mmCIF file of C-alpha atoms in Angstrom:
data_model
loop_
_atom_site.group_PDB
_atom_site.id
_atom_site.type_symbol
_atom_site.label_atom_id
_atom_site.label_comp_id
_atom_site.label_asym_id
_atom_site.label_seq_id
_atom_site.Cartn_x
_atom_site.Cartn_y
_atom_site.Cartn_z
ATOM 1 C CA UNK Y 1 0.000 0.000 0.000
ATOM 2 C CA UNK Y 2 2.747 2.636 0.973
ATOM 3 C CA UNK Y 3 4.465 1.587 -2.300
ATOM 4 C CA UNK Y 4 0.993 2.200 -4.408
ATOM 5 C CA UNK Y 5 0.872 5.555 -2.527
ATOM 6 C CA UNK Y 6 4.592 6.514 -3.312
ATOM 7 C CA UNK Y 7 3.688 5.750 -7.044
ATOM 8 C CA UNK Y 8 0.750 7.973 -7.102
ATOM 9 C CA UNK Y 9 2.718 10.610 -5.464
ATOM 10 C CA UNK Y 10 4.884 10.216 -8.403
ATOM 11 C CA UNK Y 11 2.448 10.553 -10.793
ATOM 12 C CA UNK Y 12 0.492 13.678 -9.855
ATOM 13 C CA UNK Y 13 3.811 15.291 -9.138
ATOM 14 C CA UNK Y 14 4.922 14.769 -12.787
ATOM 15 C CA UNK Y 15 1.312 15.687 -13.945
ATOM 16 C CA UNK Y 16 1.544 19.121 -12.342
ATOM 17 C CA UNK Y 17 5.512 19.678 -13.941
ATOM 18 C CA UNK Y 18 4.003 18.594 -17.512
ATOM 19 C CA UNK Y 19 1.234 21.149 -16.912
ATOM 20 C CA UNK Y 20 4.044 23.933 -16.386
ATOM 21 C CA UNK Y 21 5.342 22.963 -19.707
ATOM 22 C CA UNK Y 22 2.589 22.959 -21.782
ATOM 23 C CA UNK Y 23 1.871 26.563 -23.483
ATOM 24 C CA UNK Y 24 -1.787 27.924 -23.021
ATOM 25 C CA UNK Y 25 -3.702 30.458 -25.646
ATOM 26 C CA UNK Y 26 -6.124 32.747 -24.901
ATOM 27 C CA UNK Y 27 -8.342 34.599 -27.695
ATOM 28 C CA UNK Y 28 -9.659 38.043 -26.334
ATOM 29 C CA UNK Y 29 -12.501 39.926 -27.132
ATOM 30 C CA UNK Y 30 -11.317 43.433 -26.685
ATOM 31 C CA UNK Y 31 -13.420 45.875 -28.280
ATOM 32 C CA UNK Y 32 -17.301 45.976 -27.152
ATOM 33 C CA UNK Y 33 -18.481 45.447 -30.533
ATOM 34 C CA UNK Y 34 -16.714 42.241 -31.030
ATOM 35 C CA UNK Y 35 -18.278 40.982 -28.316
ATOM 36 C CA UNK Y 36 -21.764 41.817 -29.004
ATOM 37 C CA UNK Y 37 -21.259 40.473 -32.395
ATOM 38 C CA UNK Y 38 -20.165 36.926 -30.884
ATOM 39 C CA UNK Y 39 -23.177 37.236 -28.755
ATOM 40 C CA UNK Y 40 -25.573 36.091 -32.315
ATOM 41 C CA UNK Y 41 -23.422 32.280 -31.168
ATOM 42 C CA UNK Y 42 -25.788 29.812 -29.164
ATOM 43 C CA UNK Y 43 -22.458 28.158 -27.665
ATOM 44 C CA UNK Y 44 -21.227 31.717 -26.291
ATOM 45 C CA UNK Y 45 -22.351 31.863 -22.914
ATOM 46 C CA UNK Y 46 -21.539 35.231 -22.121
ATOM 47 C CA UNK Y 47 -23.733 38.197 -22.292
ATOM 48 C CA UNK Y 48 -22.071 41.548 -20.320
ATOM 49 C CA UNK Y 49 -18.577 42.584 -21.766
ATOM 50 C CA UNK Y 50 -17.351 43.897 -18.678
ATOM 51 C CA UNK Y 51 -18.500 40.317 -16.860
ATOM 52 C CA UNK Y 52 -16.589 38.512 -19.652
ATOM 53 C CA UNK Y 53 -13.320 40.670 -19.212
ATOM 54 C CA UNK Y 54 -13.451 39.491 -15.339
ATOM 55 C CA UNK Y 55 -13.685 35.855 -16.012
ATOM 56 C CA UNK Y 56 -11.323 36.245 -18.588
ATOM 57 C CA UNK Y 57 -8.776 37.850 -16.317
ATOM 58 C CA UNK Y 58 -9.555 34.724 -13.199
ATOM 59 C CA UNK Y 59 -8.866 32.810 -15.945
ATOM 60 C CA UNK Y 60 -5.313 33.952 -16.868
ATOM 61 C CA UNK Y 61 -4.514 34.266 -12.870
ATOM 62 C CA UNK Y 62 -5.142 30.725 -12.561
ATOM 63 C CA UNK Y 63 -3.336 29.914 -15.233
ATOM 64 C CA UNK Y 64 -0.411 31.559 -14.397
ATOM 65 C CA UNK Y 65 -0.633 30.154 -10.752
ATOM 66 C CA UNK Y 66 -0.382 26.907 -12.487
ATOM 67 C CA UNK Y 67 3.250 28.102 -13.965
ATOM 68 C CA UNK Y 68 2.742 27.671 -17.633
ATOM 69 C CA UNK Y 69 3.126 29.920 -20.610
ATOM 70 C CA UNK Y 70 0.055 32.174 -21.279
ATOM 71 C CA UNK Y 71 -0.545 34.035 -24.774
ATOM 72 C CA UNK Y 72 -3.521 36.516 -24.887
ATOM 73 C CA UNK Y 73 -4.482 36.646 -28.816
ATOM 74 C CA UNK Y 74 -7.077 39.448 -30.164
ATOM 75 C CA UNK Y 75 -9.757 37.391 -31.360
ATOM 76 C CA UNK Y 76 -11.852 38.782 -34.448
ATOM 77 C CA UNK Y 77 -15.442 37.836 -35.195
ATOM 78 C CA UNK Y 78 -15.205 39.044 -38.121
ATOM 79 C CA UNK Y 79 -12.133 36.991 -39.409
ATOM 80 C CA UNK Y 80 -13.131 34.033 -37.393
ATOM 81 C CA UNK Y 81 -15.770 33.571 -39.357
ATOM 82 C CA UNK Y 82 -14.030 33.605 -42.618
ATOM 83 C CA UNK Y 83 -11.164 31.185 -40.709
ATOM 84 C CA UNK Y 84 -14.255 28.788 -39.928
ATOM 85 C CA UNK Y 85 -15.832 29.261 -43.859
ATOM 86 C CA UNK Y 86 -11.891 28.003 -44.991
ATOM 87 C CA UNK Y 87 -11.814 25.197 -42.632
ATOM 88 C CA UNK Y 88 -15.148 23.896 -42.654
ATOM 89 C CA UNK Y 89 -15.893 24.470 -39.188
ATOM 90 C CA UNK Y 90 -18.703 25.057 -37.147
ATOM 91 C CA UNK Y 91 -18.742 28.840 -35.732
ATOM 92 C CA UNK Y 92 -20.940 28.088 -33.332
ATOM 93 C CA UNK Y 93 -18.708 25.744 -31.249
ATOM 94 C CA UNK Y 94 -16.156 25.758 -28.481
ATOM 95 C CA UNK Y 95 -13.589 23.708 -30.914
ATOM 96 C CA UNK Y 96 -13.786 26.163 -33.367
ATOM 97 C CA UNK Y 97 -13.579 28.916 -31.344
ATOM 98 C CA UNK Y 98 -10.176 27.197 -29.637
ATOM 99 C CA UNK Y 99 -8.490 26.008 -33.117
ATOM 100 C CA UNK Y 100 -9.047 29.293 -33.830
ATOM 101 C CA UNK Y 101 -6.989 31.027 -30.884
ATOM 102 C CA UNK Y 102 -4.508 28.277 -31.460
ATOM 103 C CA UNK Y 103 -4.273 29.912 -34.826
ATOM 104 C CA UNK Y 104 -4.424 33.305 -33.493
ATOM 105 C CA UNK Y 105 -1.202 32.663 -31.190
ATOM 106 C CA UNK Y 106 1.136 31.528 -34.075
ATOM 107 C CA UNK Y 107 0.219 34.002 -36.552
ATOM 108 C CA UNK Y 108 -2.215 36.642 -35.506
ATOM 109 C CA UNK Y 109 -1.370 39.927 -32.904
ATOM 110 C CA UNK Y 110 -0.548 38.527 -29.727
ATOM 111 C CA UNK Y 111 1.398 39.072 -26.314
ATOM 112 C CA UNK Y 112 2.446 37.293 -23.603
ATOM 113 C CA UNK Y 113 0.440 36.847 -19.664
ATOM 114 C CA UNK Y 114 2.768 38.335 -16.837
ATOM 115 C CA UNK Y 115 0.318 39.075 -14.764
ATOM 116 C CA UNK Y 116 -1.076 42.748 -16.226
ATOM 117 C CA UNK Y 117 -4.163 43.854 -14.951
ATOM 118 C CA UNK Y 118 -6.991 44.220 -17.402
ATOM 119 C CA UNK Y 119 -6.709 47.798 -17.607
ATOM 120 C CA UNK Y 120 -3.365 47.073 -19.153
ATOM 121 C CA UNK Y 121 -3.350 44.455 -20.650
ATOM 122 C CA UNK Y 122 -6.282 45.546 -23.021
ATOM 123 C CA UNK Y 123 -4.708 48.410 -24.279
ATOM 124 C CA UNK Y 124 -1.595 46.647 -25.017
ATOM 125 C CA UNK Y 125 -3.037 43.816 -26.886
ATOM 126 C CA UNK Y 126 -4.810 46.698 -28.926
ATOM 127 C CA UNK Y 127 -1.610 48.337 -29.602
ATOM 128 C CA UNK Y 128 0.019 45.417 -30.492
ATOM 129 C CA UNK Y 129 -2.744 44.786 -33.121
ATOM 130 C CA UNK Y 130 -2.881 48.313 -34.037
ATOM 131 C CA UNK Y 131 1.580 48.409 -35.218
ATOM 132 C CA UNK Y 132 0.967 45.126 -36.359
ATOM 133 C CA UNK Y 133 -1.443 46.366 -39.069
ATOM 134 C CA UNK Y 134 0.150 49.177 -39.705
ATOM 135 C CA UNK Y 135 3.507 47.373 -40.533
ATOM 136 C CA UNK Y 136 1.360 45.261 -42.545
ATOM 137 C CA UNK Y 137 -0.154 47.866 -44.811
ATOM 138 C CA UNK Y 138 2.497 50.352 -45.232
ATOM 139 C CA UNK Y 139 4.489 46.695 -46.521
ATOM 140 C CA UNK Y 140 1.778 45.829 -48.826
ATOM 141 C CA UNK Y 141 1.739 49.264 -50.369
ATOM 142 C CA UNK Y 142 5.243 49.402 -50.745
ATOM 143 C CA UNK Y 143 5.587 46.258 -52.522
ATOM 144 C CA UNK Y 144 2.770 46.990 -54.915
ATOM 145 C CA UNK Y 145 3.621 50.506 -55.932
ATOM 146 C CA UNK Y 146 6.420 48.243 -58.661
ATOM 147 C CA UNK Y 147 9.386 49.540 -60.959
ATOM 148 C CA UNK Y 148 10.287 53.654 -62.067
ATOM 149 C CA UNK Y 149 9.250 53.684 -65.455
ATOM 150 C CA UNK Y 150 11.929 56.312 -66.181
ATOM 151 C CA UNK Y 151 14.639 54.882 -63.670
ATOM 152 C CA UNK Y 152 13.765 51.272 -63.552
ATOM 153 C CA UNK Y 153 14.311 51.346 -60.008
ATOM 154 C CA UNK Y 154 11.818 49.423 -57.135
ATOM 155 C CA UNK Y 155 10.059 52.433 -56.045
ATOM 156 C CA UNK Y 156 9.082 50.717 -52.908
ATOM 157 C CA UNK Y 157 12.505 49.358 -51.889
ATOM 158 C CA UNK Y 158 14.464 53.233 -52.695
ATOM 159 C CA UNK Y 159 11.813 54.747 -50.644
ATOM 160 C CA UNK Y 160 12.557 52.391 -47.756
ATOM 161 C CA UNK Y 161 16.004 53.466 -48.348
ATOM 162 C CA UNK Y 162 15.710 57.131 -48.516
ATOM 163 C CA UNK Y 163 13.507 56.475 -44.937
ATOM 164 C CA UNK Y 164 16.373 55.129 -43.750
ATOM 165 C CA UNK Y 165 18.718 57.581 -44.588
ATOM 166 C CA UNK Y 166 16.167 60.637 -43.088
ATOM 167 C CA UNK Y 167 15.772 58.504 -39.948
ATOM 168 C CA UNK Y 168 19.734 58.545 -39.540
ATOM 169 C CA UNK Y 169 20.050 62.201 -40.064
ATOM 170 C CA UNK Y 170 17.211 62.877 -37.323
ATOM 171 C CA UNK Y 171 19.260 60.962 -34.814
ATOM 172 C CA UNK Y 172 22.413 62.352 -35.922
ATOM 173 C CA UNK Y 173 21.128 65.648 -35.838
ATOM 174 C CA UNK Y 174 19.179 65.178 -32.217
ATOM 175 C CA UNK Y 175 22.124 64.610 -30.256
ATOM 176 C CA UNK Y 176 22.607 62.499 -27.096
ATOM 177 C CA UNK Y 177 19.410 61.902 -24.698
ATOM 178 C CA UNK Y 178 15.929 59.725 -25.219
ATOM 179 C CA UNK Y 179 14.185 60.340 -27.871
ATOM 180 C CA UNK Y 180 10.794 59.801 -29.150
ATOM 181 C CA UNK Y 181 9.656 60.428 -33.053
ATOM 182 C CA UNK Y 182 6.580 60.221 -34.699
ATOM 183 C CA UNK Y 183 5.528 59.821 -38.101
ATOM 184 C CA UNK Y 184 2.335 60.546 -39.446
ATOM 185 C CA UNK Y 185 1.124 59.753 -42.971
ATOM 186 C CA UNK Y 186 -2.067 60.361 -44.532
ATOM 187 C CA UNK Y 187 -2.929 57.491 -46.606
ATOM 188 C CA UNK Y 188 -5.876 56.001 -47.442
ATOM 189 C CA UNK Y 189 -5.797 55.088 -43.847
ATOM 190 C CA UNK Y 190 -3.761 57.368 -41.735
ATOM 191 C CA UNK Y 191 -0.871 56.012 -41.049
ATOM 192 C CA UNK Y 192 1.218 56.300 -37.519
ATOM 193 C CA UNK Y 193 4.471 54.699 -36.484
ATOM 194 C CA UNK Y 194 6.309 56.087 -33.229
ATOM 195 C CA UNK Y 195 10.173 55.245 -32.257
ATOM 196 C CA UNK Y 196 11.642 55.031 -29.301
ATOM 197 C CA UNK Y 197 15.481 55.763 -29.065
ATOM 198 C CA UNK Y 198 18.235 56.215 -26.698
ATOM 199 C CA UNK Y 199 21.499 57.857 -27.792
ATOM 200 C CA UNK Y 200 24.430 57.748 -25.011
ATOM 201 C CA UNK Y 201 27.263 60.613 -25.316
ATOM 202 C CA UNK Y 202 29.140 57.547 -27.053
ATOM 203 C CA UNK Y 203 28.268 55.327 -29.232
ATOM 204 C CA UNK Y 204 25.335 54.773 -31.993
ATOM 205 C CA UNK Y 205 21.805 55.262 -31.024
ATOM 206 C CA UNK Y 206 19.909 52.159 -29.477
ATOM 207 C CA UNK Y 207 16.116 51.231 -30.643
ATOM 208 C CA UNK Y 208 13.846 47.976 -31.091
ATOM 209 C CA UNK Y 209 14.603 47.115 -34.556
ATOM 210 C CA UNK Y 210 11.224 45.843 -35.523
ATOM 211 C CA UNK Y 211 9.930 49.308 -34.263
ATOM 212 C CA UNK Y 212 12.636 50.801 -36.181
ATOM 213 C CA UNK Y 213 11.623 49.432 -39.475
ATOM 214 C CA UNK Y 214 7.698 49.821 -38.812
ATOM 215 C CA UNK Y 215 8.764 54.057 -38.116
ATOM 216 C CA UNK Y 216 11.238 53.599 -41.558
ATOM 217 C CA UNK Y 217 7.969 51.853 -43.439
ATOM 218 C CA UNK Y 218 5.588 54.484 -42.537
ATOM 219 C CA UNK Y 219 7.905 57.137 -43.646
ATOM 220 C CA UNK Y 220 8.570 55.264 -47.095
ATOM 221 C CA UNK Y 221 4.881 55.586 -47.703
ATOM 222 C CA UNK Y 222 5.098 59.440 -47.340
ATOM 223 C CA UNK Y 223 8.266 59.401 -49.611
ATOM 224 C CA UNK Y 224 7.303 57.015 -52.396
ATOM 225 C CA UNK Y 225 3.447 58.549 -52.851
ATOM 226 C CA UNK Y 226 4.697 62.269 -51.978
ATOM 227 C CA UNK Y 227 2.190 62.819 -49.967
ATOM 228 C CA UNK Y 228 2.364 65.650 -46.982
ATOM 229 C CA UNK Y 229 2.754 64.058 -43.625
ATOM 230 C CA UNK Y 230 4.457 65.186 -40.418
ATOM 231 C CA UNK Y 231 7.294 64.214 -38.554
ATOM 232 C CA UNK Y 232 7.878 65.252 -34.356
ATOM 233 C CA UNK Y 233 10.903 64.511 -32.241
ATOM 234 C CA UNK Y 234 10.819 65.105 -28.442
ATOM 235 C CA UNK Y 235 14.396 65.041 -26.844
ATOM 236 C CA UNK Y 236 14.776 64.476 -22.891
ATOM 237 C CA UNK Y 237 18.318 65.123 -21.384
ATOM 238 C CA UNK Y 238 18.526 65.080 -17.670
ATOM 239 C CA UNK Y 239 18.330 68.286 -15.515
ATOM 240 C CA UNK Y 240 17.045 70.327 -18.893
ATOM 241 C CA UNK Y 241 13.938 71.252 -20.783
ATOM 242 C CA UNK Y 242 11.921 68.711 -23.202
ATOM 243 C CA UNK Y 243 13.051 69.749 -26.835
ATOM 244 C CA UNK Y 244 10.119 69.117 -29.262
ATOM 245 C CA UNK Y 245 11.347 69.764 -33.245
ATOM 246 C CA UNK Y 246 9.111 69.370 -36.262
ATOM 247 C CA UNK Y 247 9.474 68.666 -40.014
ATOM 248 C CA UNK Y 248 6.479 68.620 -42.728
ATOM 249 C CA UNK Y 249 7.100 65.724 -45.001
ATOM 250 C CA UNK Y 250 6.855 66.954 -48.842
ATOM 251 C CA UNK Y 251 7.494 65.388 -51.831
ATOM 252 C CA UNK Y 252 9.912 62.711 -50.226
ATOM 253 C CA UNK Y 253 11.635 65.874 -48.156
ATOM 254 C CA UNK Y 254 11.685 66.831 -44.657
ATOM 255 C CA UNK Y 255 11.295 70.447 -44.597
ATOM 256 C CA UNK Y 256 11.742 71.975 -41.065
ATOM 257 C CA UNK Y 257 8.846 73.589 -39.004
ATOM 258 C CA UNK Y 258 9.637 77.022 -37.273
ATOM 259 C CA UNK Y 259 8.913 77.050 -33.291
ATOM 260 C CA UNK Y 260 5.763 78.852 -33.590
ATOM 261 C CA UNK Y 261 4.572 75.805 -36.246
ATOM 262 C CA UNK Y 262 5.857 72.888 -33.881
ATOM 263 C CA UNK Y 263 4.580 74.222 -30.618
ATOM 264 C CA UNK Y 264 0.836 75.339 -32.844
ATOM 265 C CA UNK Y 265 1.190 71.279 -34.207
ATOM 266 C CA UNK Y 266 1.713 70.188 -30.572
ATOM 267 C CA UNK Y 267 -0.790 72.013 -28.845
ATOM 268 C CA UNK Y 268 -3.383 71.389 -31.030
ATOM 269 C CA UNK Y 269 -6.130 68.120 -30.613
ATOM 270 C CA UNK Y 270 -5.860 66.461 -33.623
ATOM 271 C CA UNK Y 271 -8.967 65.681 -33.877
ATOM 272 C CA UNK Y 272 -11.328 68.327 -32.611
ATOM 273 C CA UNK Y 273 -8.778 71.265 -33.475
ATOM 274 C CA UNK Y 274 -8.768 72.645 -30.079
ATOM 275 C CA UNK Y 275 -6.116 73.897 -28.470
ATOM 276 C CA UNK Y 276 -4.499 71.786 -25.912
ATOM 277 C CA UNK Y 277 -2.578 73.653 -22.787
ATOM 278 C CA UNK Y 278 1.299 73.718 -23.446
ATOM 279 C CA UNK Y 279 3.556 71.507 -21.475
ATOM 280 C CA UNK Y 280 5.324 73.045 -18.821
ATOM 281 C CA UNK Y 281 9.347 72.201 -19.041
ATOM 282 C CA UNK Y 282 9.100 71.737 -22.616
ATOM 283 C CA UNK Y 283 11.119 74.178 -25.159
ATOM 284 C CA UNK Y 284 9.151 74.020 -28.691
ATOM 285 C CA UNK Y 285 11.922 74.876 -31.252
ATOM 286 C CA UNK Y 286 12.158 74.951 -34.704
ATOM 287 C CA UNK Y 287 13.459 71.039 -36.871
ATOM 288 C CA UNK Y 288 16.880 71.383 -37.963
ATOM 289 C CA UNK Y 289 18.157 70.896 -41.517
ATOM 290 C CA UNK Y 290 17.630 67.117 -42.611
ATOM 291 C CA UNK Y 291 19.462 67.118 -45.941
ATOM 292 C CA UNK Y 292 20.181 63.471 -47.468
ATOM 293 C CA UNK Y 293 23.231 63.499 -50.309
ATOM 294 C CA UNK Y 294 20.662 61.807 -52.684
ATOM 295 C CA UNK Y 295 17.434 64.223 -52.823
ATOM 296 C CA UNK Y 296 14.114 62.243 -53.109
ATOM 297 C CA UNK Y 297 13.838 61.985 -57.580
ATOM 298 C CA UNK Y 298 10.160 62.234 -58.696
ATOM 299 C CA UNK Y 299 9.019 59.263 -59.789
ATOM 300 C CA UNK Y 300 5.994 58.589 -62.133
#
């Protein structure tokens, strides 16, 4: 008997190590109307958003009590139905709704449990989604905008280039401290890519570099279609004043702001207009000369 008992010892033990090792997904309903839209699902139990969000968060506490490795993927109706239409699944079932996640977690905008509260962890899995699709588009543009008739050149791969080349010359020309830019592009859908950078008194600046090429993407799109974006660069030192510079993008140029433009662009909500207070300890100044060798050629 105390043999039988040592052996089932043994057992549950390694049960509970094998469930630290196996990898859990989670598909999360972040936005309102994706939830009331899986609500029209007989197997969806759930029927108060905020309710759901609270079970949803038990259920990644518990999981993460158990010692495993959680991943919290944005789940869309909308494209869960088309995944189901390709597969030949049932919508309206739990397995579908779980091969789906498993999907989600390998391929779709995800992030990894470590214990965030709700209130954070929502808005980060948004975000995530959010540069993923932005990365995404500005890509898929790119690559379909083809050759220079005149030049023969990829159009999409120089203005990637040319990015580059502008985002160097806005570090270069920023100096040491932590710096944050941000690039806005209006194309069919507005386009927004920030970058966040650290440049030490020695040495080359220091950024994520899949951030780096999302910001450099964006900016391409600007270049390649000439269209009229924005770009702003806040600089923190310690023991100074915020700078904040600002360059109107132009026909694949950067053409600096003057201080009055760059503190009237920062102080303004961008999308009712109003003005916004200014920011104490912050010195709005004009955007320095960004001049590559190689000007931007205009390209049919």
């Amino acid at each position: 008997m105390a043999h039988t008992d040592r052996t089932d010892r043994t057992t549950i033990a390694q049960r509970k190590a094998l469930h630290r090792e196996v990898s859990t997904a989670v598909g999360l309903l972040a936005d309102p109307a994706d939830f009331d839209a899986m609500r029209r699902y007989r197997t969806f139990v759930f029927r108060d958003h905020q309710s759901y969000l609270r079970q949803i968060e038990c259920l990644l506490q518990h999981l993460a009590a158990r010692g495993g490795h959680t991943t919290v993927a944005l789940f869309d109706p909308e494209d869960y139905a088309d995944y189901c239409a390709r597969a030949g699944l049932d919508p309206d079932t739990a397995a579908g709704r779980s091969r789906y996640t498993a999907q989600l977690a390998a391929t779709g905008p995800h992030i990894p449990y470590t214990g965030q509260p709700m209130d954070r962890l929502v808005p980060l899995l948004v975000d995530t989604a959010v540069r993923r699709a932005t990365w995404e588009y500005a890509t898929t543009l790119l690559t379909g905008l083809g050759t220079c008739a005149d030049c023969g050149q990829d159009i999409g791969d120089a203005a990637f280039d040319q990015a580059g080349r502008l985002l160097g010359l806005l570090l270069d020309g920023a100096g040491p401290g932590v710096h944050h830019l941000v690039c806005s592009v209006p194309a069919d859908e507005q386009l927004l890519a920030a970058l966040h950078t650290e440049h030490p008194p020695a040495g080359p600046p220091g950024y994520d570099t899949a951030e780096g090429a999302r910001f450099t993407a964006v900016l391409a799109v600007g270049i390649a279609l000439e269209i009229t974006g924005g770009v702003v660069l806040r600089t923190s030192t310690p023991e100074q004043p915020d700078r904040v510079h600002g360059w109107r993008l132009d026909r694949g140029t950067l053409h600096p702001l003057t201080a009055a433009e760059v503190f009237n662009a920062y102080c303004t909500d961008a999308d009712t207009g109003e003005p916004i207070p200014p920011e104490s300890h912050v010195d709005y100044r004009p955007g320095f000369p960004v001049a590559p060798d190689d000007p931007w050629p205009a390209h049919p």
